Each structure stands twice: as C-alpha cells, then as structure tokens.
C-alpha cells in the first residue's frame, strides 16, 4: 500500500510544480487524499486556503473523530505551516465544557448542543451563540472478542439485555437463537462502556431505546446509566479492552476496530443482517433531517432506517463553533481549517479512514455557514 501511494505521488509530481523534498515526504505520509475525480491530475492540497491563518488552534471533544482529525491535520498543516492545530480527544461532554469556558476555538461533539449548552455558549460567543456543524459521519461498531467465533449476529433487544447485564454468558439461548451455526462458549460476557461523557454513548443508547425500548428502560444520554459492567475512557480505551479481553464486547466507531477486532452484524427488519461499514452507515445517515434553526445544522438521525442494508447505529460528529463573536486571534485559522474539512477533498479523506462523508445537500450548507463565520 505504501508503494502504491508513493507511485501515485510520483505520477502526480510529473505534471505539477516542483515542491520541496520535505513537503513531498509529508504528503506521502498523509495518504493520497485526491478528490477521486477519475484520475485527473490535481494537487489534493491545492484548494486549501490558509489566508491569514497562524498561531495555535486549540480544540477538544469527541474521541470518535480523532482519527479523522489526525488525517486532516497531516494535510492541512503541510500547507498552512503557520498554524499549529492541537486537538485533544477528551470526549464530547468535556469538549463542550472547555468550549463554553473559552478554552478552545471549537469543540467536537457526537451530539448536538442541548438548549442549556447553547445558552452557556453566549458568554464566549460575544453577541451570538454556538452552532452545530455536522462534519463527520460513521457507524458505531459493536466489537467483540469471543474465542472461536468469527461471525456474530445480534439484534437490538439482545444487545440491550447484554449491556443491561441480563445476558451474562456467550452461550445464552438468545444469542444461540441468532447464531445457530456458531460454537458459542460458556465464557462470561465482559461488557465495556465509556467512563467519560460521550456522544458515542448517547447515540448508542438512542439506538437501543428506539429499536428495543422493552430491553432498554433508560433515557439516552452521554453518561452511562445502567449499573454493573466495566468501563474505560474514550473510544480507544474501550476498543483496547475488547482486543485484549476474552469475552469482551463494546461499542466504538468503526475506525477504532482496526486489526484483530471483529464486529457484530446487526439483525434489522432487512432480509439479511447488516454489517458495520461506511457505505451502510451512509445509507442510514442519508435519512437524517436538519432540525436546527437558522445557521444551526443539528440533525435528527433515524435509528430505524427503512433502506435495505442501512446500518442503524450511526453517529454524526459536529464541530461546535461560534456563529459570530469568535476570538480574533483564532478566527482565521478556525475558518481556514473548517473550510478545508468541509470541502470535497476534506470529505474524501473520511472514507479512506473508515468514516462516512456527510451527504451532499447537508455539507453544502455547512460550507456556506463556515464562510460566514465572524
């Protein structure tokens, strides 16, 4: 794969202006992020406008989008060398808190702002308030570690009972019924949830509540409500526990599954169980509706999509930023970076990293809104 990337980069360079060796190496290291326009020779970085962007750009929040931010940052900072972007994946709740306290230029959140959070934002967004900009989509995968089981099918009710500590071993009859051909062991189930406030938890519990209310009596939220189970911090934390713990199961973004972590196929109303893939998540996200008012682009996701093959456990990560009243010393860098990640080139990077691009009709509104930030 690395050889292919280098070959493509050399081919592009034949028809392009010469660039420095350091820049070429950096671009190679950040993967090929061309716009996917059928082989047209374009510089993937040519559309990034740095304008007057410079200095420190601090942001924090959603760990779901960390891998996307990392990929974007490699390309962006190669071009805009005067900007130092620091993103801390503290979780959606902590990210919002830091933003409304004026500690960061923008926040990443896997859930749209609550009314009380919008109200708090008015103290940092002088003469205005924070808005939600949907920027990253993707499936929430259910990762599992059951020795001897390479394919596992679960439905919403069974997942609810597992994470509500009612199903305790992997050879439970409810799991056997869904997997008649699997050799399920009597291994104890080790269900891991997020210890931090998390938009991933919010979206996962919204799915459970919407698809299997009888098995999930709790209200959805960023904080984990049921008693029992085990916890770990961040998406990387729960994914790591699944990888190293026999009998473990947890929920995290597909980009965290990586090598060695198997994911559950979901039984829905469709004829066949649905796999956690970017394309299947996109089918579900396409049914989302904009419910925010004015420049706010908060979405309402459909956790019971009707499209065949649509993967129902999805999330959208928002970049939360002031519509007006942004700090003068970070405004240029904020607009420059958000403009890039909302662009066609920026959105194309997502699919390469197991995320789903935001549907065209929504991301076009995001671009217009970002252009008007002040």
GROMACS .gro file of C-alpha atoms in nm:
model
  374
    1UNK     CA    1   0.000   0.000   0.000
    2UNK     CA    2   0.278   0.242   0.084
    3UNK     CA    3   0.446   0.162  -0.251
    4UNK     CA    4   0.124   0.234  -0.439
    5UNK     CA    5   0.087   0.567  -0.261
    6UNK     CA    6   0.443   0.666  -0.346
    7UNK     CA    7   0.394   0.568  -0.710
    8UNK     CA    8   0.077   0.776  -0.736
    9UNK     CA    9   0.257   1.070  -0.576
   10UNK     CA   10   0.545   1.043  -0.827
   11UNK     CA   11   0.297   1.033  -1.114
   12UNK     CA   12   0.127   1.348  -0.991
   13UNK     CA   13   0.455   1.529  -0.948
   14UNK     CA   14   0.545   1.485  -1.318
   15UNK     CA   15   0.279   1.731  -1.420
   16UNK     CA   16   0.292   1.956  -1.118
   17UNK     CA   17   0.518   2.230  -0.996
   18UNK     CA   18   0.825   2.114  -0.809
   19UNK     CA   19   0.785   2.103  -0.437
   20UNK     CA   20   1.040   2.071  -0.165
   21UNK     CA   21   1.154   1.728  -0.051
   22UNK     CA   22   1.012   1.788   0.295
   23UNK     CA   23   0.669   1.872   0.155
   24UNK     CA   24   0.668   1.567  -0.071
   25UNK     CA   25   0.754   1.338   0.216
   26UNK     CA   26   0.483   1.488   0.435
   27UNK     CA   27   0.219   1.449   0.165
   28UNK     CA   28   0.318   1.087   0.111
   29UNK     CA   29   0.293   1.017   0.481
   30UNK     CA   30  -0.059   1.155   0.499
   31UNK     CA   31  -0.200   0.916   0.236
   32UNK     CA   32  -0.336   1.004  -0.105
   33UNK     CA   33  -0.622   1.246  -0.042
   34UNK     CA   34  -0.703   1.331  -0.401
   35UNK     CA   35  -1.059   1.417  -0.484
   36UNK     CA   36  -1.131   1.090  -0.657
   37UNK     CA   37  -1.217   1.256  -0.990
   38UNK     CA   38  -1.135   0.967  -1.215
   39UNK     CA   39  -0.759   1.010  -1.228
   40UNK     CA   40  -0.749   1.383  -1.306
   41UNK     CA   41  -0.409   1.515  -1.206
   42UNK     CA   42  -0.485   1.756  -0.925
   43UNK     CA   43  -0.290   1.850  -0.619
   44UNK     CA   44  -0.502   1.732  -0.326
   45UNK     CA   45  -0.379   2.027  -0.124
   46UNK     CA   46  -0.428   2.299  -0.387
   47UNK     CA   47  -0.771   2.405  -0.263
   48UNK     CA   48  -0.663   2.472   0.096
   49UNK     CA   49  -0.669   2.846   0.162
   50UNK     CA   50  -0.461   2.949   0.459
   51UNK     CA   51  -0.540   3.319   0.419
   52UNK     CA   52  -0.408   3.487   0.734
   53UNK     CA   53  -0.428   3.172   0.947
   54UNK     CA   54  -0.148   3.142   1.200
   55UNK     CA   55  -0.073   3.057   1.561
   56UNK     CA   56  -0.215   2.798   1.798
   57UNK     CA   57  -0.556   2.646   1.717
   58UNK     CA   58  -0.680   2.451   2.018
   59UNK     CA   59  -0.984   2.223   2.007
   60UNK     CA   60  -1.110   1.925   2.202
   61UNK     CA   61  -1.401   1.686   2.241
   62UNK     CA   62  -1.525   1.381   2.052
   63UNK     CA   63  -1.281   1.093   2.051
   64UNK     CA   64  -1.494   0.944   1.772
   65UNK     CA   65  -1.343   1.183   1.522
   66UNK     CA   66  -0.983   1.169   1.646
   67UNK     CA   67  -0.863   0.954   1.356
   68UNK     CA   68  -1.035   1.186   1.109
   69UNK     CA   69  -0.878   1.493   1.272
   70UNK     CA   70  -0.537   1.325   1.261
   71UNK     CA   71  -0.572   1.257   0.886
   72UNK     CA   72  -0.696   1.610   0.815
   73UNK     CA   73  -0.423   1.768   1.025
   74UNK     CA   74  -0.146   1.598   0.823
   75UNK     CA   75  -0.272   1.754   0.503
   76UNK     CA   76  -0.374   2.090   0.646
   77UNK     CA   77  -0.059   2.168   0.841
   78UNK     CA   78   0.155   2.067   0.543
   79UNK     CA   79   0.001   2.361   0.361
   80UNK     CA   80  -0.069   2.605   0.642
   81UNK     CA   81   0.265   2.583   0.817
   82UNK     CA   82   0.197   2.883   1.039
   83UNK     CA   83  -0.089   2.702   1.217
   84UNK     CA   84  -0.033   2.455   1.498
   85UNK     CA   85  -0.351   2.253   1.543
   86UNK     CA   86  -0.392   2.078   1.878
   87UNK     CA   87  -0.695   1.850   1.916
   88UNK     CA   88  -0.749   1.676   2.249
   89UNK     CA   89  -0.994   1.380   2.229
   90UNK     CA   90  -1.137   1.430   2.579
   91UNK     CA   91  -1.491   1.315   2.489
   92UNK     CA   92  -1.789   1.517   2.372
   93UNK     CA   93  -1.902   1.633   2.717
   94UNK     CA   94  -1.560   1.759   2.820
   95UNK     CA   95  -1.512   1.922   2.482
   96UNK     CA   96  -1.833   2.124   2.513
   97UNK     CA   97  -1.740   2.228   2.866
   98UNK     CA   98  -1.397   2.351   2.755
   99UNK     CA   99  -1.551   2.542   2.464
  100UNK     CA  100  -1.816   2.726   2.667
  101UNK     CA  101  -1.544   2.818   2.917
  102UNK     CA  102  -1.348   2.983   2.638
  103UNK     CA  103  -1.057   2.738   2.647
  104UNK     CA  104  -1.082   2.624   2.283
  105UNK     CA  105  -1.164   2.768   1.940
  106UNK     CA  106  -1.410   2.490   1.860
  107UNK     CA  107  -1.532   2.162   2.003
  108UNK     CA  108  -1.613   1.822   1.857
  109UNK     CA  109  -1.936   1.662   1.976
  110UNK     CA  110  -2.120   1.347   1.869
  111UNK     CA  111  -2.447   1.501   1.990
  112UNK     CA  112  -2.599   1.836   1.905
  113UNK     CA  113  -2.586   2.103   2.175
  114UNK     CA  114  -2.858   2.099   2.437
  115UNK     CA  115  -3.055   2.422   2.494
  116UNK     CA  116  -2.871   2.490   2.819
  117UNK     CA  117  -2.535   2.444   2.643
  118UNK     CA  118  -2.640   2.692   2.373
  119UNK     CA  119  -2.730   2.939   2.648
  120UNK     CA  120  -2.391   2.895   2.816
  121UNK     CA  121  -2.214   2.950   2.485
  122UNK     CA  122  -2.344   3.307   2.469
  123UNK     CA  123  -2.085   3.407   2.729
  124UNK     CA  124  -1.798   3.310   2.497
  125UNK     CA  125  -1.966   3.389   2.162
  126UNK     CA  126  -1.993   3.763   2.210
  127UNK     CA  127  -2.326   3.886   2.076
  128UNK     CA  128  -2.407   3.544   1.935
  129UNK     CA  129  -2.416   3.174   2.024
  130UNK     CA  130  -2.264   2.840   1.928
  131UNK     CA  131  -2.392   2.640   1.632
  132UNK     CA  132  -2.362   2.274   1.527
  133UNK     CA  133  -2.181   2.195   1.201
  134UNK     CA  134  -2.214   1.826   1.100
  135UNK     CA  135  -1.875   1.724   0.963
  136UNK     CA  136  -1.808   1.353   1.024
  137UNK     CA  137  -2.037   1.054   0.989
  138UNK     CA  138  -1.990   0.687   1.051
  139UNK     CA  139  -2.104   0.360   1.201
  140UNK     CA  140  -2.079   0.275   1.568
  141UNK     CA  141  -1.944  -0.077   1.552
  142UNK     CA  142  -2.011  -0.341   1.815
  143UNK     CA  143  -1.674  -0.503   1.868
  144UNK     CA  144  -1.644  -0.841   2.037
  145UNK     CA  145  -1.381  -1.091   2.146
  146UNK     CA  146  -1.527  -1.441   2.168
  147UNK     CA  147  -1.266  -1.713   2.108
  148UNK     CA  148  -1.369  -1.944   1.827
  149UNK     CA  149  -1.647  -1.716   1.697
  150UNK     CA  150  -1.556  -1.531   1.379
  151UNK     CA  151  -1.907  -1.424   1.279
  152UNK     CA  152  -2.167  -1.299   1.526
  153UNK     CA  153  -2.520  -1.173   1.470
  154UNK     CA  154  -2.708  -0.974   1.735
  155UNK     CA  155  -3.026  -0.767   1.737
  156UNK     CA  156  -3.127  -0.460   1.935
  157UNK     CA  157  -3.308  -0.649   2.210
  158UNK     CA  158  -3.020  -0.890   2.268
  159UNK     CA  159  -2.772  -0.602   2.274
  160UNK     CA  160  -2.991  -0.420   2.525
  161UNK     CA  161  -3.003  -0.725   2.751
  162UNK     CA  162  -2.627  -0.776   2.723
  163UNK     CA  163  -2.541  -0.417   2.817
  164UNK     CA  164  -2.811  -0.416   3.085
  165UNK     CA  165  -2.638  -0.719   3.243
  166UNK     CA  166  -2.930  -0.956   3.189
  167UNK     CA  167  -2.746  -1.184   2.947
  168UNK     CA  168  -2.429  -1.295   3.122
  169UNK     CA  169  -2.265  -1.571   2.913
  170UNK     CA  170  -2.197  -1.611   2.544
  171UNK     CA  171  -2.388  -1.939   2.516
  172UNK     CA  172  -2.714  -1.776   2.630
  173UNK     CA  173  -3.019  -1.905   2.444
  174UNK     CA  174  -3.099  -1.562   2.299
  175UNK     CA  175  -2.756  -1.547   2.136
  176UNK     CA  176  -2.774  -1.910   2.024
  177UNK     CA  177  -3.106  -1.846   1.851
  178UNK     CA  178  -2.948  -1.573   1.640
  179UNK     CA  179  -2.634  -1.780   1.571
  180UNK     CA  180  -2.745  -2.144   1.527
  181UNK     CA  181  -2.427  -2.244   1.342
  182UNK     CA  182  -2.179  -2.084   1.581
  183UNK     CA  183  -1.995  -2.274   1.854
  184UNK     CA  184  -2.066  -2.037   2.138
  185UNK     CA  185  -1.856  -2.087   2.455
  186UNK     CA  186  -1.982  -2.051   2.810
  187UNK     CA  187  -1.737  -1.762   2.855
  188UNK     CA  188  -1.860  -1.483   3.078
  189UNK     CA  189  -1.961  -1.168   2.891
  190UNK     CA  190  -1.743  -0.866   2.974
  191UNK     CA  191  -1.946  -0.565   2.860
  192UNK     CA  192  -1.743  -0.244   2.847
  193UNK     CA  193  -1.894   0.104   2.833
  194UNK     CA  194  -1.745   0.453   2.825
  195UNK     CA  195  -1.642   0.600   3.160
  196UNK     CA  196  -1.642   0.956   3.025
  197UNK     CA  197  -1.935   1.158   2.897
  198UNK     CA  198  -1.962   1.055   2.536
  199UNK     CA  199  -2.169   1.134   2.231
  200UNK     CA  200  -2.098   0.778   2.118
  201UNK     CA  201  -2.276   0.655   2.430
  202UNK     CA  202  -2.558   0.900   2.359
  203UNK     CA  203  -2.608   0.768   2.005
  204UNK     CA  204  -2.569   0.403   2.105
  205UNK     CA  205  -2.830   0.435   2.380
  206UNK     CA  206  -3.061   0.628   2.145
  207UNK     CA  207  -3.047   0.327   1.915
  208UNK     CA  208  -3.123   0.084   2.197
  209UNK     CA  209  -3.410   0.299   2.324
  210UNK     CA  210  -3.554   0.349   1.978
  211UNK     CA  211  -3.516  -0.005   1.848
  212UNK     CA  212  -3.573  -0.210   2.166
  213UNK     CA  213  -3.744   0.000   2.436
  214UNK     CA  214  -3.853  -0.310   2.629
  215UNK     CA  215  -3.489  -0.410   2.676
  216UNK     CA  216  -3.359  -0.059   2.745
  217UNK     CA  217  -3.556   0.124   3.016
  218UNK     CA  218  -3.307   0.410   3.044
  219UNK     CA  219  -3.316   0.752   2.883
  220UNK     CA  220  -3.043   0.807   2.623
  221UNK     CA  221  -2.756   1.029   2.730
  222UNK     CA  222  -2.384   1.094   2.722
  223UNK     CA  223  -2.339   0.932   3.064
  224UNK     CA  224  -2.381   0.557   3.113
  225UNK     CA  225  -2.688   0.481   3.326
  226UNK     CA  226  -2.705   0.103   3.398
  227UNK     CA  227  -2.527  -0.043   3.697
  228UNK     CA  228  -2.259  -0.303   3.654
  229UNK     CA  229  -2.039  -0.375   3.358
  230UNK     CA  230  -1.689  -0.241   3.313
  231UNK     CA  231  -1.569   0.091   3.179
  232UNK     CA  232  -1.279   0.253   3.000
  233UNK     CA  233  -1.200   0.606   2.890
  234UNK     CA  234  -1.251   0.711   2.530
  235UNK     CA  235  -1.316   0.512   2.216
  236UNK     CA  236  -0.955   0.395   2.211
  237UNK     CA  237  -0.992   0.273   2.568
  238UNK     CA  238  -1.297   0.052   2.516
  239UNK     CA  239  -1.164  -0.077   2.183
  240UNK     CA  240  -0.838  -0.170   2.351
  241UNK     CA  241  -1.022  -0.361   2.624
  242UNK     CA  242  -1.213  -0.562   2.365
  243UNK     CA  243  -0.894  -0.651   2.183
  244UNK     CA  244  -0.719  -0.780   2.495
  245UNK     CA  245  -1.008  -0.929   2.699
  246UNK     CA  246  -1.161  -1.268   2.619
  247UNK     CA  247  -1.541  -1.245   2.634
  248UNK     CA  248  -1.544  -0.867   2.589
  249UNK     CA  249  -1.794  -0.660   2.392
  250UNK     CA  250  -1.824  -0.283   2.350
  251UNK     CA  251  -1.930  -0.004   2.116
  252UNK     CA  252  -1.700   0.235   1.931
  253UNK     CA  253  -1.651   0.394   1.592
  254UNK     CA  254  -1.552   0.159   1.310
  255UNK     CA  255  -1.221   0.339   1.269
  256UNK     CA  256  -1.118   0.206   1.611
  257UNK     CA  257  -1.184  -0.158   1.524
  258UNK     CA  258  -0.853  -0.198   1.345
  259UNK     CA  259  -0.683  -0.532   1.305
  260UNK     CA  260  -0.778  -0.810   1.542
  261UNK     CA  261  -1.120  -0.676   1.646
  262UNK     CA  262  -1.426  -0.847   1.499
  263UNK     CA  263  -1.754  -0.659   1.468
  264UNK     CA  264  -2.116  -0.771   1.506
  265UNK     CA  265  -2.362  -0.793   1.215
  266UNK     CA  266  -2.696  -0.641   1.316
  267UNK     CA  267  -3.026  -0.814   1.256
  268UNK     CA  268  -3.277  -0.549   1.150
  269UNK     CA  269  -3.602  -0.552   0.955
  270UNK     CA  270  -3.397  -0.614   0.640
  271UNK     CA  271  -3.373  -0.961   0.490
  272UNK     CA  272  -3.006  -1.002   0.574
  273UNK     CA  273  -2.806  -0.896   0.881
  274UNK     CA  274  -2.629  -0.565   0.820
  275UNK     CA  275  -2.255  -0.519   0.852
  276UNK     CA  276  -2.093  -0.214   1.009
  277UNK     CA  277  -1.947  -0.046   0.700
  278UNK     CA  278  -1.907   0.312   0.588
  279UNK     CA  279  -2.138   0.261   0.291
  280UNK     CA  280  -2.409   0.101   0.507
  281UNK     CA  281  -2.382   0.388   0.756
  282UNK     CA  282  -2.416   0.639   0.472
  283UNK     CA  283  -2.745   0.478   0.372
  284UNK     CA  284  -2.880   0.548   0.720
  285UNK     CA  285  -2.732   0.899   0.754
  286UNK     CA  286  -2.891   0.995   0.422
  287UNK     CA  287  -3.227   0.974   0.601
  288UNK     CA  288  -3.123   1.236   0.860
  289UNK     CA  289  -3.314   1.565   0.867
  290UNK     CA  290  -3.186   1.912   0.959
  291UNK     CA  291  -3.375   2.025   1.269
  292UNK     CA  292  -3.154   2.316   1.377
  293UNK     CA  293  -3.280   2.671   1.336
  294UNK     CA  294  -3.109   2.948   1.144
  295UNK     CA  295  -2.743   2.872   1.082
  296UNK     CA  296  -2.752   2.579   1.323
  297UNK     CA  297  -2.738   2.249   1.133
  298UNK     CA  298  -2.824   1.997   1.403
  299UNK     CA  299  -2.956   1.672   1.256
  300UNK     CA  300  -3.217   1.421   1.365
  301UNK     CA  301  -3.093   1.071   1.288
  302UNK     CA  302  -3.323   0.782   1.205
  303UNK     CA  303  -3.227   0.484   1.422
  304UNK     CA  304  -3.479   0.263   1.239
  305UNK     CA  305  -3.392   0.335   0.875
  306UNK     CA  306  -3.603   0.181   0.603
  307UNK     CA  307  -3.338   0.145   0.333
  308UNK     CA  308  -3.222  -0.209   0.263
  309UNK     CA  309  -2.872  -0.261   0.401
  310UNK     CA  310  -2.877   0.055   0.613
  311UNK     CA  311  -2.671   0.016   0.931
  312UNK     CA  312  -2.880   0.166   1.212
  313UNK     CA  313  -2.619   0.251   1.477
  314UNK     CA  314  -2.464   0.564   1.334
  315UNK     CA  315  -2.345   0.896   1.463
  316UNK     CA  316  -2.265   1.237   1.326
  317UNK     CA  317  -1.989   1.441   1.483
  318UNK     CA  318  -2.042   1.817   1.490
  319UNK     CA  319  -1.782   2.089   1.504
  320UNK     CA  320  -1.926   2.335   1.756
  321UNK     CA  321  -1.822   2.693   1.690
  322UNK     CA  322  -1.948   3.046   1.747
  323UNK     CA  323  -2.160   3.179   1.462
  324UNK     CA  324  -2.031   3.527   1.547
  325UNK     CA  325  -1.803   3.664   1.814
  326UNK     CA  326  -1.515   3.420   1.757
  327UNK     CA  327  -1.185   3.527   1.911
  328UNK     CA  328  -0.993   3.745   1.665
  329UNK     CA  329  -0.663   3.561   1.720
  330UNK     CA  330  -0.809   3.223   1.615
  331UNK     CA  331  -1.086   3.321   1.372
  332UNK     CA  332  -0.874   3.300   1.056
  333UNK     CA  333  -0.731   2.957   1.147
  334UNK     CA  334  -1.072   2.826   1.254
  335UNK     CA  335  -1.237   2.928   0.927
  336UNK     CA  336  -0.945   2.802   0.719
  337UNK     CA  337  -0.939   2.458   0.883
  338UNK     CA  338  -1.318   2.413   0.885
  339UNK     CA  339  -1.335   2.525   0.523
  340UNK     CA  340  -1.085   2.254   0.430
  341UNK     CA  341  -1.250   1.968   0.618
  342UNK     CA  342  -1.593   2.058   0.474
  343UNK     CA  343  -1.451   2.070   0.122
  344UNK     CA  344  -1.474   1.786  -0.128
  345UNK     CA  345  -1.109   1.699  -0.065
  346UNK     CA  346  -1.160   1.703   0.311
  347UNK     CA  347  -1.470   1.486   0.297
  348UNK     CA  348  -1.298   1.238   0.067
  349UNK     CA  349  -1.039   1.180   0.339
  350UNK     CA  350  -1.315   1.041   0.563
  351UNK     CA  351  -1.396   0.732   0.362
  352UNK     CA  352  -1.028   0.643   0.342
  353UNK     CA  353  -1.028   0.631   0.724
  354UNK     CA  354  -1.350   0.432   0.786
  355UNK     CA  355  -1.576   0.736   0.828
  356UNK     CA  356  -1.879   0.836   0.623
  357UNK     CA  357  -1.884   1.171   0.438
  358UNK     CA  358  -2.176   1.400   0.518
  359UNK     CA  359  -2.447   1.385   0.243
  360UNK     CA  360  -2.402   1.646  -0.029
  361UNK     CA  361  -2.714   1.851   0.043
  362UNK     CA  362  -2.610   1.891   0.407
  363UNK     CA  363  -2.238   1.955   0.363
  364UNK     CA  364  -2.314   2.229   0.108
  365UNK     CA  365  -2.500   2.415   0.383
  366UNK     CA  366  -2.204   2.361   0.617
  367UNK     CA  367  -1.969   2.523   0.363
  368UNK     CA  368  -2.193   2.829   0.332
  369UNK     CA  369  -2.218   2.864   0.709
  370UNK     CA  370  -1.842   2.832   0.763
  371UNK     CA  371  -1.780   3.104   0.504
  372UNK     CA  372  -1.997   3.340   0.709
  373UNK     CA  373  -1.833   3.282   1.048
  374UNK     CA  374  -1.711   3.602   1.208
   0.00000   0.00000   0.00000
